[in-house]
Amino acid sequence: MTFVAKPRVHHPLLPINDIGLTRRDYEGSVSTLCAGCGHDSVSAAVIAACAELSIPPHRFAKVSGIGCSSKTPSYFLDKSHGFNSVHGRMPSVATGANLANRSLYCIGVSGDGDSASIGLGQFAHIVRRRINMLYLVDNNGTYGLTKGQFSATNDKGSTSKRGVPNLYEPIDLVTLALQLGASFVARSFSGDKRQLVPLIKAGIKHHGFALIDVISPCVAFNNHSGSTKSYDYVRHHSESVTKIDYVESGQEITADYEPGTTEDVEMPDGSTLRLSKVDANFDPHDRIKALQYVQRRQSEGEVVTGLLYVDPESPDCHDILETIDTPLNELDFADLCPGNAALAPINQSFR
Amino acid sequence: MELKNPSAIERESRAGRYVMKPTNVFDPAYFHKVVDCQWACPAHTPVPEYIRLITQERYTEAYMLNWDSNVFPGVLGRTCDRPCEPACRRVRTEEKPVAICRLKRVAADNKGDISAYLPHVPTVKNGKKIALLGAGPASLAVARDLLPLGYEVHMFDKDTKGGGMMRSQIPAFRLPQTVLEEEVDVILNMGVATHFGHEVTSMKTMLDMGFDAYFIGTGAPRGRELDIPGRQEADAHISIGIDWLSSVAFGHTDSIKGKVIVMGGGNTAMDCCRTSRRLGAESVTVVVRSGFDVMKASDWEKEDAMSEGIPIINNRPPKEFVHENGKLKGVWFECVTQVEENGRVKYVPSGEPDVFMEADHILMAIGQENHCPWIERDLGIDFDKWDCPVLDELTLQSTNPKIFFGGDSAFGPENIIWASAHAHQAAISIHLFCQGQDLKSDRPPEGVNLISQKMGVHEWSYDSAHDPAHRFLVPQADKAITLSNIKVEVELGFDRQLGAAEAQRCLNCDVQTVFTEKLCIECDACVDICPMDCISFVENAQEEDLRLHLMAPATNAEQDLYVSQDLPTGRVMVKDEDVCLHCGLCAERCPTNAWDMQKSVFHLPQLGSY
Ligand SMILES: Cc1cc2nc3c(=O)[nH]c(=O)nc-3n(C[C@H](O)[C@H](O)[C@H](O)COP(=O)(O)OP(=O)(O)OC[C@H]3O[C@@H](n4cnc5c(N)ncnc54)[C@H](O)[C@@H]3O)c2cc1C
Ligand SMILES: Cc1ncc(C[n+]2csc(CCOP(=O)(O)OP(=O)(O)O)c2C)c(N)n1
Ligand code: SF4
Ligand code: SF4
Ligand code: SF4
Ligand SMILES: [Mg+2]
């Protein structure tokens, strides 16, 4: 960590977004994480993505659990709403926040311990409830904050810093999310912002539950030669199956790829995801094939990254519950609490 | 984009593409250039180092560091042309430069006894005798450099005191005599044999005196003439600016009557108008043939003149002096306007009718010229068509190997800091010449030392935090007093407190970001923390391409890119030096110390350094 706050002064040519802000206006307070922690890069990617989307910072709600990863919402978007909840319970808070004010963009940040160990139950349910949010997991295969115990995403046989092997099977959050009906599933690497930033932009704009499992090395406890979540290991064993560009509605699509390998996915808000498949056998619209692909490559020791599955049409929790379009905080008292006259017939219907 | 980067020499990469070569930070020029102010200073004064000494209240050391490289810190802290300030990094990162010049004055005003720091001058001489012609800053600085090596130094000047134009031209309201005398005397007291009141009328006679080498520092003493109708007839009311200023400085002139027009736009014009204002002129107006922006005077000189109520009228070339029987009535001026033709500024008639301005006295300050009629042209000293001596630009040796030039006499009128810079080079040349060595191949090389500033995990031996303060204004004395007495210094200078606050604005550009490839794990921490987006990890390319594909475009081609060797991912680290704050956050964030903050100490060879 640093003790010196990042000076406010910035590069004179820093781009200004559509609402007159620079990337620096989306930052948070100075990070207290270890120098070199992958989580800081994820925060930087969130900052870049939000700025590029030109969404006003106060239109975001950020929620998290407990862990080094869950501390990071303090380090981005300091002019937004936020709730740092208890260990493994971010999904409950996110669900409440999203139900109460559906107009905010909700970003959850969690860790592998927070989501795959203590919070696994909550994780499973927020996926199947399809809360409209971006759920980021800063996955370092360890409990960083409590000094390096194995987490549930740690691969069997990989070792701790002291050389002790992990004896248990790993939980793969990407596989789980695919099984439980998530409509946007991706994996990325904190050290690859070119991939991560467009994924975050798409995840924020996606209507429905979007999971990005970001391998984010813990330099303090899990960046050694026996680890499968180290900078070196991920760089040598990751394989990007799709490249995406996020294109705002009305913007010209400029990226050019080999013909036949690209596909434009229309998002409900008019924006476009330009997908290019690196592996022609891969189909990001087929949940079962995506599952198989990820698992097969995993068994070969490879980490598949990129956008793995997307369904822009699927309903979110509000659609399922047929809730009112207006956020609850904008309803006046009479509408929110219509009184006995409205309650009586409802009660009557249950008798 | 024109590229000036020495490391831009491209090499062929494995894939057959041209890419940038890794930067060699041990090349003394590389980090020297990053210290913008020091690079811009003709004498290469170690600016950030003395500014840090001021923040530590070590004024004497700060003064001596200056004295070593620019010789006249007290004088320069009030009068320097400050090429360092427009170059200051703060201009690019924020807005206004650090008040580098006025901080020099803080060191001078607050210093203690310097005698213990002065170089030792041996009593037993080395047997070589050197003649210095002129006692201006150039000759004085040569004397200072040569004396500690045992040379017998003789200085000749037609004036009765040393100092040259620092004494005869710069008015006392900008430079008090006591300040000048103190710094001149320090050098004279090192053991200069002075021959003052001695006008040199023949160089041949000087050569016959048999000195081992000669340094000519007689300045550019002739004010330029203006040949327009009425010039001769009205002569009694027209003075050459520099002649008039020296007659004021030496007490021969103590008033000026009526309406005064100062013609010219350089620093002489500014000193003439401000001096007239103090000597009783009814009105003073500066009239310049060119536009305001292209005037030779610095912005602050123009501001100072205007703040004393002196109007500056531009784009008015003079046409004719109007007189009645030799009594000046005024001047006709033409009206012109600036036009750009093929990228060059030209002046064409604006179409407005000529203007007549009443005047009782004209001060002409339209330039100075080299003029040495006393140097016979058959002594092997060649002169060019502008009457400047033909010199080697590095060694300052003339075509007569015994004779060296420096200061205004060398390449035409410059300023005091250039005089000091020439003097150091000329002194080295004179020394090599007297020792029978080659002036170029035996010249001592430049060097650089890199010293880590790390003191603990997050502790640096310099104040790394960025200070967002704006430039502080130098307090001035009450105008009622300064405008009525030519001897009262206008600026009061920063006191210690203001000086310390201004000193904090310095970005410590000599504390360098030094990158060690083999330690880097490419975690991006430095990229993310850098407030100025200086650092990028990218694929290597040709410089033009690379400059456009960084975290922020590197459009200032004057500033170098620092390129690493290839990293494990095949990329390179590229740092744009342009707007780095030297805040050290990259080094604090780096988990492996691949970044370190190291002070670059540039070694400029110089004789007799203390
Ligand atoms: C009005 C005015 C204001 C200026 N203000 C500034 C300023 O604010 N800051 C700045 O940096 N520079 C300023 N300058 C420029 C600066 O004064 C000169 O660049 C500098 O003094 C040059 O130094 P020098 O040693 O080459 O020569 P000079 O200072 O000109 O000294 C030459 C000496 O040689 C002597 N000499 C000449 N011929 C003979 C001879 N034949 N025999 C004997 N002695 C001789 C002269 O008497 C003089 O003492 C100013 C100049 C003028 C005219
Ligand atoms: C209810 C509860 N149980 C245990 C803890 C102790 N604890 C704090 S953080 C943490 C693990 C965090 O791991 P992860 O979510 O992977 O975050 P990381 O620090 O690795 O980013 C644990 C077990 C706690 N704070 N609360
Ligand atoms: S302990 Fe690990 S996860 Fe936590 S801040 Fe340090 S490097 Fe990051
Ligand atoms: S900030 Fe300081 S070191 Fe940097 S250029 Fe300006 S004065 Fe020199
Ligand atoms: S010192 Fe490092 S972090 Fe600070 S501005 Fe320069 S490159 Fe960026
Ligand atoms: Mg973890």
XYZ file of N, CA and C in Angstrom, chain A residues 1-7 9-14 23-24 30-33 35-36 40-41 44 190-191 193-194 219 223 231 235, chain B residues 92-94 458 464-466 521-525 528-533 551-553 555 569 571 576 579 581 585 588-591:
192
model
N 0.841 -1.201 0.000
C 0.000 0.000 0.000
C 0.870 1.241 0.000
N 0.284 2.351 -0.338
C 1.024 3.601 -0.311
C 0.422 4.488 0.753
N 1.215 5.406 1.243
C 0.696 6.359 2.213
C 0.368 7.678 1.545
N 0.940 7.855 0.370
C 0.730 9.111 -0.339
C -0.484 8.957 -1.241
N -1.437 9.856 -1.090
C -2.626 9.788 -1.946
C -2.240 10.153 -3.374
N -2.963 9.565 -4.301
C -2.700 9.855 -5.707
C -3.050 11.321 -5.978
N -2.115 12.099 -6.486
C -2.427 13.520 -6.724
C -3.592 13.679 -7.701
N -3.917 15.936 -9.969
C -3.486 16.406 -11.291
C -3.421 15.218 -12.245
N -3.776 15.463 -13.499
C -3.780 14.352 -14.445
C -3.164 14.753 -15.775
N -3.013 13.761 -16.637
C -2.410 14.004 -17.948
C -3.245 15.027 -18.719
N -2.583 16.006 -19.326
C -3.356 17.049 -20.018
C -4.217 16.518 -21.177
N -3.866 15.364 -21.725
C -4.648 14.853 -22.857
C -5.572 13.708 -22.463
N -5.839 13.571 -21.164
C -6.728 12.498 -20.721
C -8.097 12.666 -21.388
N -11.424 9.794 -16.677
C -11.297 8.557 -15.914
C -11.003 8.851 -14.446
N -10.256 9.937 -14.188
C -9.872 10.247 -12.811
C -11.087 10.560 -11.939
N -7.355 6.065 -1.937
C -6.125 5.341 -2.262
C -6.177 3.915 -1.698
N -5.761 2.965 -2.497
C -5.868 1.559 -2.116
C -4.942 1.222 -0.952
N -5.449 0.372 -0.064
C -4.606 -0.086 1.039
C -4.178 -1.537 0.816
N -4.384 -2.048 -0.380
C -3.991 -3.431 -0.656
C -2.479 -3.522 -0.840
N 1.040 -3.831 -2.514
C 1.533 -3.380 -3.812
C 1.600 -4.563 -4.759
N 1.026 -4.429 -5.936
C 1.084 -5.498 -6.933
C -0.100 -6.440 -6.890
N -6.161 -4.538 -7.466
C -6.059 -3.120 -7.830
C -6.209 -2.934 -9.333
N -5.735 -3.908 -10.088
C -5.895 -3.814 -11.542
C -7.351 -3.971 -11.930
N -8.918 -0.748 -11.385
C -8.557 0.181 -12.463
C -9.380 -0.108 -13.714
N -6.707 -10.289 -14.328
C -6.451 -8.900 -13.919
C -5.321 -8.269 -14.731
N -4.435 -9.106 -15.230
C -3.295 -8.580 -15.989
C -3.600 -8.366 -17.461
N -6.036 -6.012 -19.272
C -7.105 -5.003 -19.301
C -7.738 -4.884 -20.669
N -6.997 -5.230 -21.694
C -7.589 -5.132 -23.030
C -8.793 -6.048 -23.147
N -0.255 -11.283 -4.653
C 1.214 -11.267 -4.659
C 1.797 -11.677 -3.327
N 1.429 -16.245 -5.217
C 2.054 -15.893 -6.502
C 3.389 -16.627 -6.626
N 0.711 -14.873 -11.501
C 0.843 -14.132 -12.768
C 1.456 -15.029 -13.839
N -0.489 -16.497 -17.205
C 0.011 -16.030 -18.515
C 0.373 -17.206 -19.420
N 4.097 22.130 -17.909
C 3.378 21.102 -18.659
C 2.394 20.345 -17.782
N 2.720 20.174 -16.503
C 1.805 19.392 -15.665
C 0.683 20.255 -15.127
N 0.975 21.509 -14.848
C -0.071 22.380 -14.341
C -0.089 23.663 -15.143
N 8.137 2.661 2.530
C 7.435 3.760 1.868
C 8.105 5.078 2.171
N 8.351 13.302 -1.633
C 7.816 12.828 -2.908
C 6.399 13.320 -3.185
N 5.671 13.671 -2.138
C 4.252 14.011 -2.348
C 4.115 15.248 -3.226
N 3.163 15.197 -4.117
C 2.938 16.320 -5.037
C 2.235 17.463 -4.316
N 7.223 -8.180 -12.755
C 6.319 -9.317 -12.976
C 5.111 -8.896 -13.818
N 5.155 -7.697 -14.359
C 4.096 -7.184 -15.249
C 2.716 -7.239 -14.584
N 2.660 -6.786 -13.336
C 1.391 -6.842 -12.609
C 0.529 -5.622 -12.879
N 1.062 -4.590 -13.552
C 0.299 -3.383 -13.901
C 0.106 -2.405 -12.752
N 0.673 -2.698 -11.575
C 0.409 -1.828 -10.428
C 0.874 -0.403 -10.703
N -1.495 1.417 -13.060
C -2.753 1.817 -12.426
C -2.581 3.006 -11.493
N -1.472 3.076 -10.800
C -1.344 4.140 -9.800
C -0.856 5.438 -10.418
N -0.142 5.374 -11.517
C 0.483 6.603 -12.033
C -0.565 7.678 -12.324
N -0.489 8.798 -11.617
C -1.510 9.830 -11.811
C -1.450 10.471 -13.192
N -0.319 10.360 -13.850
C -0.142 11.064 -15.123
C -0.166 10.127 -16.330
N -0.485 8.864 -16.128
C -0.521 7.904 -17.238
C 0.779 7.871 -18.031
N -0.728 4.677 -22.774
C -1.874 4.981 -21.917
C -2.425 6.369 -22.248
N -1.518 7.309 -22.480
C -1.918 8.633 -22.957
C -0.982 8.952 -24.103
N -1.474 9.586 -25.153
C -0.601 9.831 -26.300
C 0.590 10.708 -25.917
N 2.582 13.151 -27.192
C 2.655 14.043 -28.348
C 3.811 15.040 -28.274
N 6.526 -11.283 -21.294
C 5.358 -11.414 -22.166
C 5.648 -10.954 -23.583
N 6.355 -7.970 -24.356
C 6.099 -6.533 -24.467
C 7.299 -5.764 -23.920
N 6.691 7.594 -20.800
C 6.791 8.914 -21.419
C 7.274 9.871 -20.334
N 5.299 14.279 -18.645
C 4.602 14.937 -17.540
C 4.715 14.162 -16.223
N 5.463 13.284 -12.584
C 5.541 14.168 -11.420
C 6.706 13.801 -10.493
N 5.117 7.203 -6.843
C 4.040 6.248 -6.567
C 4.261 4.931 -7.306
N 6.530 3.008 -5.218
C 5.888 2.542 -3.981
C 4.950 1.388 -4.258
N 4.297 1.421 -5.416
C 3.335 0.387 -5.750
C 3.973 -0.886 -6.293
N 5.206 -0.775 -6.743
C 5.820 -1.938 -7.375
C 6.147 -2.994 -6.315
N 5.599 -4.216 -6.454
C 5.832 -5.232 -5.426
C 7.259 -5.783 -5.436
